Short mmCIF file of C-alpha atoms in Angstrom, two decimals:
data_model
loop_
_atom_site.label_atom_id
_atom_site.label_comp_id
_atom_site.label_asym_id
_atom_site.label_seq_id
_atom_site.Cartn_x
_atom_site.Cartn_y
_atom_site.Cartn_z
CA UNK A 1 57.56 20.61 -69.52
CA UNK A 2 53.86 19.45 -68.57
CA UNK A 3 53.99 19.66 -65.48
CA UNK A 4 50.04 18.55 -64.75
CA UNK A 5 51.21 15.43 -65.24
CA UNK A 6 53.91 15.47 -62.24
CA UNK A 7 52.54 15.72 -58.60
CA UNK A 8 55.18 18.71 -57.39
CA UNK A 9 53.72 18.04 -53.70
CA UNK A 10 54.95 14.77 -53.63
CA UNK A 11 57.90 15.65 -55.33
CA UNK A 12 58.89 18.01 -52.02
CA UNK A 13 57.23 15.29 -49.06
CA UNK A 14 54.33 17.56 -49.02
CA UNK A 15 50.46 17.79 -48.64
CA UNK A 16 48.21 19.89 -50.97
CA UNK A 17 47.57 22.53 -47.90
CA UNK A 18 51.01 23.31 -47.16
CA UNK A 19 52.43 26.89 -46.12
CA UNK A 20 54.94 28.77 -48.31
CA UNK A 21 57.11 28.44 -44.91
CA UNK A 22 56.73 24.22 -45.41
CA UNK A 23 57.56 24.17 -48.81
CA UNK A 24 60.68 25.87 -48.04
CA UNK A 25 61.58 23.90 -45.37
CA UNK A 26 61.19 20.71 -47.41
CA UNK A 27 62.99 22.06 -50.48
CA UNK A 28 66.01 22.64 -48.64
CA UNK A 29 66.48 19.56 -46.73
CA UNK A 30 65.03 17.50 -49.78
CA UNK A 31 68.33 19.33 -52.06
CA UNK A 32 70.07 18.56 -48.89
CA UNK A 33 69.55 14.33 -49.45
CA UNK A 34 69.38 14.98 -53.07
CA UNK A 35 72.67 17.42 -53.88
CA UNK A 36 75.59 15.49 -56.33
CA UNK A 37 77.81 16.38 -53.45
CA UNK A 38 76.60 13.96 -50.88
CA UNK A 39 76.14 10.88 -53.26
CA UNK A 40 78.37 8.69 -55.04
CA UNK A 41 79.58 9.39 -58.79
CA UNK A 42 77.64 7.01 -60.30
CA UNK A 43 74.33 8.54 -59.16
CA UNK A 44 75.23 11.90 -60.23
CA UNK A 45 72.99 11.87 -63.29
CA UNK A 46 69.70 10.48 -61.03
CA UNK A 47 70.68 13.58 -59.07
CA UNK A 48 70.64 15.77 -61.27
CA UNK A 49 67.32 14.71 -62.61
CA UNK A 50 65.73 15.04 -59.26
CA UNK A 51 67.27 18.37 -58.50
CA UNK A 52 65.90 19.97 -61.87
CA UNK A 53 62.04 18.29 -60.22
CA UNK A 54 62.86 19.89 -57.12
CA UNK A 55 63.65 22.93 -58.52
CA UNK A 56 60.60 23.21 -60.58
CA UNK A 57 58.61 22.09 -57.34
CA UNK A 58 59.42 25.00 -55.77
CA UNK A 59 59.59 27.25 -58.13
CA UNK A 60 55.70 26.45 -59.45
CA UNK A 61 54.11 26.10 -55.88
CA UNK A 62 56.15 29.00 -54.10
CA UNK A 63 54.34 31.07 -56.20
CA UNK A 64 50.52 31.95 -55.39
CA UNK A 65 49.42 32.60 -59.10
CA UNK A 66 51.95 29.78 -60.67
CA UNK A 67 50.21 27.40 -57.66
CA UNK A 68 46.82 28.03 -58.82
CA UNK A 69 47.11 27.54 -62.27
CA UNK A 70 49.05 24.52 -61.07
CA UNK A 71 46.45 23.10 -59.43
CA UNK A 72 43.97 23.98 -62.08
CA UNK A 73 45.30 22.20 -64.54
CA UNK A 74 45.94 19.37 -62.18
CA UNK A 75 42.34 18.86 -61.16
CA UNK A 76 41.47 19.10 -65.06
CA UNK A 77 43.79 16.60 -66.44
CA UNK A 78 42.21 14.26 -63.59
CA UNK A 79 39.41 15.18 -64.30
CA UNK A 80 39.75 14.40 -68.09
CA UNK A 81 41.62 10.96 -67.81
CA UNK A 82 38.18 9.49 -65.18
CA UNK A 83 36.20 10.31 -68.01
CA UNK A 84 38.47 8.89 -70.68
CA UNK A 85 38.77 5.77 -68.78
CA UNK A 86 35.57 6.08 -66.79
CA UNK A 87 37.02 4.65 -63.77
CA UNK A 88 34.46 5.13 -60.93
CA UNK A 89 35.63 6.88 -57.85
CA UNK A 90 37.90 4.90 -55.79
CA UNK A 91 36.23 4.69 -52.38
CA UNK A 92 37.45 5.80 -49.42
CA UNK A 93 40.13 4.25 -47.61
CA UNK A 94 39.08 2.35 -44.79
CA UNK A 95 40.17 3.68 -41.21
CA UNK A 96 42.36 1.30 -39.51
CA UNK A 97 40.53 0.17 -36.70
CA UNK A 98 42.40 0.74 -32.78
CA UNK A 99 41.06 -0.63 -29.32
CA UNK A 100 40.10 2.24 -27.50
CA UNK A 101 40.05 2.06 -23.71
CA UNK A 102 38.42 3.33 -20.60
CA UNK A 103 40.28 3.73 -18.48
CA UNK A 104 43.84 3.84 -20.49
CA UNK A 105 45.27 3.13 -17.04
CA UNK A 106 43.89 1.12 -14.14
CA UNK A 107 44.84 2.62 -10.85
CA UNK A 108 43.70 1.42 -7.49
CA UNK A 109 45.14 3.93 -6.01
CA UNK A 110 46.11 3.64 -2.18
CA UNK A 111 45.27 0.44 -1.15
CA UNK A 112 45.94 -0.62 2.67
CA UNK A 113 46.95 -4.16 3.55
CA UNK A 114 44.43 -6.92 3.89
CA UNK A 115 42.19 -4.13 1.76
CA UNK A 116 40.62 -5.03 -1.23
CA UNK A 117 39.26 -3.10 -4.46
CA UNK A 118 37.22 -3.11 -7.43
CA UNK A 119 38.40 -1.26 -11.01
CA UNK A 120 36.35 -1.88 -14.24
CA UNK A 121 37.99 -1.13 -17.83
CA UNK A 122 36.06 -0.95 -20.64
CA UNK A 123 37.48 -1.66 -24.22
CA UNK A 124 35.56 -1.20 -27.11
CA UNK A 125 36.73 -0.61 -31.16
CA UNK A 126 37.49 3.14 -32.59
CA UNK A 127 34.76 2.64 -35.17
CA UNK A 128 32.25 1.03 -32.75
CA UNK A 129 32.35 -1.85 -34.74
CA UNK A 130 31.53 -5.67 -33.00
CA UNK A 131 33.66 -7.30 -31.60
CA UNK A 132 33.96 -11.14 -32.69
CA UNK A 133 36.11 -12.57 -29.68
CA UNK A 134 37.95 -11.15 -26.73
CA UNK A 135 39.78 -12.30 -23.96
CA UNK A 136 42.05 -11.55 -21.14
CA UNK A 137 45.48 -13.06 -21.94
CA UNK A 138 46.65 -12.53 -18.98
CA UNK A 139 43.99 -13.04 -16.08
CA UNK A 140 46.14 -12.48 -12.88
CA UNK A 141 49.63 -10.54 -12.02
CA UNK A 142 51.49 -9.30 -9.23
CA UNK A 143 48.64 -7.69 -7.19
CA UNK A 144 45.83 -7.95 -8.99
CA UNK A 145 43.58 -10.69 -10.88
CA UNK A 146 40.41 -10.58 -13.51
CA UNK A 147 37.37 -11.29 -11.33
CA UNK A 148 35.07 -14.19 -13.56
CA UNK A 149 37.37 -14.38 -16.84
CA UNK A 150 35.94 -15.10 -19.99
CA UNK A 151 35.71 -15.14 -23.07
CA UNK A 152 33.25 -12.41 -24.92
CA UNK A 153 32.01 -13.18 -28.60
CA UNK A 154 29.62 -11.10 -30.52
CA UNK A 155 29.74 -7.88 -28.50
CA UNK A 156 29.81 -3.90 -28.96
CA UNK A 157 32.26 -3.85 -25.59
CA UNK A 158 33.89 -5.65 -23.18
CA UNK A 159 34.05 -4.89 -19.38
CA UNK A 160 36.58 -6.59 -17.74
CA UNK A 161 36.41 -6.38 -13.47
CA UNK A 162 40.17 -5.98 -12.18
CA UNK A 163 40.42 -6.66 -7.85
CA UNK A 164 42.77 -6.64 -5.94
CA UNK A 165 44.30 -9.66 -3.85
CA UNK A 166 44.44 -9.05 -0.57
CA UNK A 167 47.77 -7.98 0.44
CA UNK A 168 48.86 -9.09 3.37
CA UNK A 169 51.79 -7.45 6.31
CA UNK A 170 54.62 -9.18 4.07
CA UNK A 171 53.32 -7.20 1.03
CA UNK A 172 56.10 -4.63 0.19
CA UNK A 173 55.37 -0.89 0.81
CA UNK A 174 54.65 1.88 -1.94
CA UNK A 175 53.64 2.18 -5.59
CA UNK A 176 53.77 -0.80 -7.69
CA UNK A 177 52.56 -1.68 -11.42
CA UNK A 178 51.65 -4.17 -13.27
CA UNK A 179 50.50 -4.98 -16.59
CA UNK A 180 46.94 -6.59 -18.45
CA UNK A 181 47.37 -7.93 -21.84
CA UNK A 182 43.77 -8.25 -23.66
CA UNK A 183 43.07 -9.64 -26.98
CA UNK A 184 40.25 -7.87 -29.14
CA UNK A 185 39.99 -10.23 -32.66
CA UNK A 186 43.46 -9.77 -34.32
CA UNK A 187 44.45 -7.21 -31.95
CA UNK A 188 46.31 -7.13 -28.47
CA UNK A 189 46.55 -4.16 -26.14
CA UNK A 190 48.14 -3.76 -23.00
CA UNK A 191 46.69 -2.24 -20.22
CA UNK A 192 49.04 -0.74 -17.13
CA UNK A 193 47.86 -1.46 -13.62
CA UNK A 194 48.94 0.28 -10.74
CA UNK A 195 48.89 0.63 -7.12
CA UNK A 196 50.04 2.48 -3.83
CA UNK A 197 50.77 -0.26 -1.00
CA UNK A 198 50.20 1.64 2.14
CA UNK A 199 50.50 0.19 5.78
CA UNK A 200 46.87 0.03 7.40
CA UNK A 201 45.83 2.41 10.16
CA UNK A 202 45.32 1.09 13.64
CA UNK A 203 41.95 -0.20 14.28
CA UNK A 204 39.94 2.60 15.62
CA UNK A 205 38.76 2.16 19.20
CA UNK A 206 36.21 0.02 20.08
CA UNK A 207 32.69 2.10 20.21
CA UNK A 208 31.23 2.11 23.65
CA UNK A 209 28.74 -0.25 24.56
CA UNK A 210 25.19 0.89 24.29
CA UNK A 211 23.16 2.08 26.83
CA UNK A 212 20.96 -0.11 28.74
CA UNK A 213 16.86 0.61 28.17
CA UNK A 214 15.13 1.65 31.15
CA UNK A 215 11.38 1.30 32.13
CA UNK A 216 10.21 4.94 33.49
CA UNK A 217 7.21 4.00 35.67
CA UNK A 218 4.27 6.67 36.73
CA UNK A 219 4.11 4.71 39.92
CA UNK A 220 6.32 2.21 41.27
CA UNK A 221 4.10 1.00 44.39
CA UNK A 222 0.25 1.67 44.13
CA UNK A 223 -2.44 1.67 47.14
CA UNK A 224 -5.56 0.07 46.64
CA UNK A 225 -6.43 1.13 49.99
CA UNK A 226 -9.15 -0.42 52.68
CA UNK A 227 -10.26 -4.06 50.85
CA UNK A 228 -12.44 -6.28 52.50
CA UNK A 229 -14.26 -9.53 52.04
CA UNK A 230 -16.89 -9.12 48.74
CA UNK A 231 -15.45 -4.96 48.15
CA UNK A 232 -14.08 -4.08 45.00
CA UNK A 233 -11.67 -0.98 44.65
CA UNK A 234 -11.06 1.31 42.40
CA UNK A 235 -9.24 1.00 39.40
CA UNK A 236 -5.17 2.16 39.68
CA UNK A 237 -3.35 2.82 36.80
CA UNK A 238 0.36 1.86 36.00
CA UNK A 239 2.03 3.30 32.62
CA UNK A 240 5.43 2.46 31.73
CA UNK A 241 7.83 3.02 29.03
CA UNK A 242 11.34 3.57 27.70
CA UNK A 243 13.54 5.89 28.90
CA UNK A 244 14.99 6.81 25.58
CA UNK A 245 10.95 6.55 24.19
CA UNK A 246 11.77 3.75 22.01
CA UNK A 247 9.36 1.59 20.56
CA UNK A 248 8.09 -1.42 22.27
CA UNK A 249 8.05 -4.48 20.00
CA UNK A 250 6.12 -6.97 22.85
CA UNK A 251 4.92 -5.92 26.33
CA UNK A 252 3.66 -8.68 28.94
CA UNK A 253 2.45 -8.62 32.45
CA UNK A 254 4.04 -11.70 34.12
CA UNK A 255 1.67 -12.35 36.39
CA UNK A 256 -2.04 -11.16 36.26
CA UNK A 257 -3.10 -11.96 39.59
CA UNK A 258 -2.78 -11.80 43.70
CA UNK A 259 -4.19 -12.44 46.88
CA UNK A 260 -6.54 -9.09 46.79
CA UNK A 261 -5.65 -7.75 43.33
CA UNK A 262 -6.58 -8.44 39.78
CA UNK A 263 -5.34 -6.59 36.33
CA UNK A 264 -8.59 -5.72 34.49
CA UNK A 265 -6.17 -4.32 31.12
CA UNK A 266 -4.70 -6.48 28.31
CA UNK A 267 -1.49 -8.65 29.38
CA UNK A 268 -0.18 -8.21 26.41
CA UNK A 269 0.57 -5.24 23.72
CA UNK A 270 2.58 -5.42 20.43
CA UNK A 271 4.09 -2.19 18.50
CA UNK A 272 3.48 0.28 21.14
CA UNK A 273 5.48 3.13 23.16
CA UNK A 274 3.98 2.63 26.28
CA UNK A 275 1.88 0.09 28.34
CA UNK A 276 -0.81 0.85 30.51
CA UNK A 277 -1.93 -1.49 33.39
CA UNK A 278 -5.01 -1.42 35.08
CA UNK A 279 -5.22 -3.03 38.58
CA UNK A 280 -8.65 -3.37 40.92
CA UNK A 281 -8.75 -4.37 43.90
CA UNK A 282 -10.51 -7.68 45.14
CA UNK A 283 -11.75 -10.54 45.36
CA UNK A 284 -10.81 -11.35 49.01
CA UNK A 285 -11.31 -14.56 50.18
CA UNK A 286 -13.24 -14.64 53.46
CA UNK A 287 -10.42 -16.42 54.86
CA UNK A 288 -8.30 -14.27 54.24
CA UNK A 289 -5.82 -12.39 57.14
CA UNK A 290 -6.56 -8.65 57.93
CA UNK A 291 -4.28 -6.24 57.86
CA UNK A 292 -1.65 -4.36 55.56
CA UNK A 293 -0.42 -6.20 53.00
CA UNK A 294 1.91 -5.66 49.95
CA UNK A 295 2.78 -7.89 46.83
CA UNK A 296 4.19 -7.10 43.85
CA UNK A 297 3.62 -8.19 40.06
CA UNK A 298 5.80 -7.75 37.41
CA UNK A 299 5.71 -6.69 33.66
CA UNK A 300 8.45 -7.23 30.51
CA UNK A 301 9.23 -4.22 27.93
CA UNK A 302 11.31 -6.67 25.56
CA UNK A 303 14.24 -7.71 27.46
CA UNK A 304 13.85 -5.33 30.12
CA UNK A 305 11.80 -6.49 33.44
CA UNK A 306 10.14 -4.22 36.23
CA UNK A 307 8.28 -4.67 39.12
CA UNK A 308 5.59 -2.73 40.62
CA UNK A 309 4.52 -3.34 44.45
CA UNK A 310 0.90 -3.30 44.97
CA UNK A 311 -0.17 -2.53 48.72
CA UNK A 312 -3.70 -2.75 50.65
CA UNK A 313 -5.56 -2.66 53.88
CA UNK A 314 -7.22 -5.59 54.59
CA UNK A 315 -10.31 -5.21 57.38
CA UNK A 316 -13.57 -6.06 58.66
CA UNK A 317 -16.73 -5.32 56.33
CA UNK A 318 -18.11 -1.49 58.03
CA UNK A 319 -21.39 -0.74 59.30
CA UNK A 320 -23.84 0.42 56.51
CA UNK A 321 -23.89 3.90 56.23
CA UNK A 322 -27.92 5.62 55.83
CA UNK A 323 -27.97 6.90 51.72
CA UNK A 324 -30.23 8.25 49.92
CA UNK A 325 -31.04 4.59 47.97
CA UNK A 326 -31.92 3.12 51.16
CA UNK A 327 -34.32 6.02 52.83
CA UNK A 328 -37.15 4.45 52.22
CA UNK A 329 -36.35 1.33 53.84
CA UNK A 330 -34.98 3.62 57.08
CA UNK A 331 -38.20 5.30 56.89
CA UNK A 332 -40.26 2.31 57.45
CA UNK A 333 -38.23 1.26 59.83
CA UNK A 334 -38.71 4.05 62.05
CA UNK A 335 -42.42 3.88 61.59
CA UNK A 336 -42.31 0.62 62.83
CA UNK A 337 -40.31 1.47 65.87
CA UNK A 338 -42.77 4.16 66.50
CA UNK A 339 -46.09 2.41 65.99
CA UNK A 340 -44.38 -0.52 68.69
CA UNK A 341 -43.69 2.21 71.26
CA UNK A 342 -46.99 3.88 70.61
CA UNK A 343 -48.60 0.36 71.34
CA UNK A 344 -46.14 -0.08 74.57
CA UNK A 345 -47.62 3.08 75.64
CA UNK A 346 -50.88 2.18 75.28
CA UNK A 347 -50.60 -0.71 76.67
CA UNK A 348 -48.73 0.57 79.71
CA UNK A 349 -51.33 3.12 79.96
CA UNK A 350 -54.38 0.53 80.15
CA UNK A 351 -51.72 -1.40 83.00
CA UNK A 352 -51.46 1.76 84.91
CA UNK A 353 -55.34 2.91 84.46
CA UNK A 354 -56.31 -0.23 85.86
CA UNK A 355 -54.06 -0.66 88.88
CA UNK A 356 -54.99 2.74 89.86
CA UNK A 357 -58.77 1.77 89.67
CA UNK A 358 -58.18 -1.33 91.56
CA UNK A 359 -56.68 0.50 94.41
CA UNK A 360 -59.40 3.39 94.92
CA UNK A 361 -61.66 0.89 95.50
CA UNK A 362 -60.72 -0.32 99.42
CA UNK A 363 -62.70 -0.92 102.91
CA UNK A 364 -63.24 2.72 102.90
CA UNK A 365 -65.64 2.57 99.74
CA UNK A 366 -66.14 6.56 99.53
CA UNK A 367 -64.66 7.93 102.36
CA UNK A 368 -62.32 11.52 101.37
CA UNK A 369 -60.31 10.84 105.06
CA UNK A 370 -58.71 7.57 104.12
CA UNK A 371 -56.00 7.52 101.54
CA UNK A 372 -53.66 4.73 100.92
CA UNK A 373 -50.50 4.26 103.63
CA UNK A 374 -47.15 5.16 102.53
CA UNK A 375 -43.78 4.78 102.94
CA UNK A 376 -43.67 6.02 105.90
CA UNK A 377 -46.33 4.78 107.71
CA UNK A 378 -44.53 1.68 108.25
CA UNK A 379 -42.26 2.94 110.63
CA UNK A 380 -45.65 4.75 112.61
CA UNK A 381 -46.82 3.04 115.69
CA UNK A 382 -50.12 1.12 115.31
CA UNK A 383 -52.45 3.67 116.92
CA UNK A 384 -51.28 6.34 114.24
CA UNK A 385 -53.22 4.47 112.14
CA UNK A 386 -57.46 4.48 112.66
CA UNK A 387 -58.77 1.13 115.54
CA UNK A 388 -60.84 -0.04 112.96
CA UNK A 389 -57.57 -1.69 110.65
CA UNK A 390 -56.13 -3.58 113.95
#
């Protein structure tokens, strides 16, 4: 018998690769299905006929040498009939195309009541191939629902966004499923869908409030000291910031003026960390009161308001005081005063010269006994004194 011309593989359910172990497995259950035995008499012959192929079968490819030359002359009497014929190759069969997805399940997971959640699938062909028309058959279920359906021509994929309702407290407890139908062209998959219903956690407590800003102040009353009418004092300086050393978005001094102080610094600073105020005394009005006095101004670090007192002595101009810038001026002063007294003197000495003068020259003319009475010749009896004056 030519046996090139019968496939023996096929004969025994088998492919060209198979083990001596496989081609004894098939040859007994084959003469199993196939023995006279087990069929009816009228198919005894047929048996018979395929038991003599079966027995061949096994005897030919059982064999390593009797297998080789098999499959020798097999390839050879293919061989020979293409070129006797000169078929062309038959091409390959086409792979059956399958809708491959990611993922092949869509779990949520836990999901806690009045939660909601977000799952993408992907589905795209085996052989990459496009797809003409897809779409979601099913677009909603138990717990879950397509977010934007629609239909997709012309494409290399599909993504299709699955969320989940929100469940509410009547929502049954623990793991539930579902199922997405999708059709790709001629070609419908389905798609599981699960989920773990879980009771929500109490709401966590409610976070402290937070803490209230405060302005940190260098000084919180300044003294400007003794101010009087035309004086100016010296600069003070007030700084103030946060307590935390935030930034300050807007800083503004509320009011810019008083009775005996002024700010000399910008009222207002943007995008800063601290402010810094400058106050000088004066201008006093002349009628103003004397005395110690004390007002206050106040300044805004974004919502947050201080207040700064601002205290000063009000009194009476004071004497000036002799400098070195005014020397000269004391200098000539005293000159004057001198050069007056010197004249004074002079003068007094001329007064003096001449009243003396005028009193040497009595009755007497030149006589060295008289002299002038005094004092206490008043009291003297009138003969103390010389006849002659009587």
């Amino acid at each position: 018998m030519n046996t090139a011309s019968i496939d023996l593989y096929a004969v025994l359910g088998l492919s060209k690769d198979a083990n001596l172990a496989a081609i004894r497995t098939a040859f007994r259950a084959r003469m199993r299905q196939t023995h006279p035995d087990s069929r009816p008499p009228e198919d005894a012959e047929a048996a018979h006929e395929e038991m003599v192929l079966l027995n061949l079968a096994y005897e030919t490819l059982r064999d390593p040498g009797k297998r080789a030359a098999y499959d020798l002359d097999r390839r050879a009497a293919r061989n020979a009939k293409q070129e006797q014929h000169h078929e062309p190759t038959p091409p390959p069969t086409p792979q059956p195309r399958v809708i491959v997805l990611d993922p092949q399940v869509v779990d949520f997971g836990s999901v806690f009541t009045g939660e909601t959640r977000d799952q993408v699938v992907t589905v795209r062909l085996s052989d990459n191939s496009t797809i003409r028309y897809a779409w979601a058959l099913t677009d909603c279920g138990d717990f879950w629902q397509v977010v934007e359906p629609q239909p997709y021509r012309d494409v290399s994929a599909v993504r299709l966004r699955l969320r989940v309702r929100p469940l509410s407290a009547h929502d049954a407890l623990g793991p539930r499923s579902d199922r997405l139908r999708i059709m790709v062209d001629d070609l419908v998959v389905v798609v599981p869908v699960r989920i773990n219903v879980v009771a929500a956690p109490p709401p966590p407590p409610p976070a402290p409030p937070p803490k209230a800003r405060a302005i940190v102040l260098n000084h919180r009353y300044i003294n400007l000291g003794s101010l009087w009418v035309g004086a100016e004092g010296q600069d003070q300086v007030v700084e103030a910031r946060f307590d935390d050393g935030s930034p300050i978005r807007i800083a503004r001094v509320l009011n810019t003026t008083g009775s005996f102080w002024h700010v000399v610094s910008e009222p207002v600073v943007r995008d800063t960390t601290r402010l810094i105020i400058r106050i000088q005394g004066g201008p006093v009005a002349p009628d103003h009161a004397q005395g110690r006095f004390t007002e206050r101004f106040q300044m805004r670090l974004d919502d947050v308001v201080e207040t700064v007192g601002v205290t000063a002595l009000i009194t009476t101009p004071p004497a000036p005081r002799l400098t070195f810038a005014n020397w000269q001026d004391f200098r000539l002063t005293c000159l004057g005063v001198i050069m007056l007294l010197s004249l004074l003197l002079l003068l007094g000495s001329i007064l003096f010269s001449g009243v003396y003068a005028l009193l040497n020259t009595g009755p007497r003319g030149h006589d060295p006994t008289w002299h002038l009475p005094t004092t206490y010749a008043v009291d003297l009896d009138a003969h103390c004194w010389p006849k002659r004056w009587h």
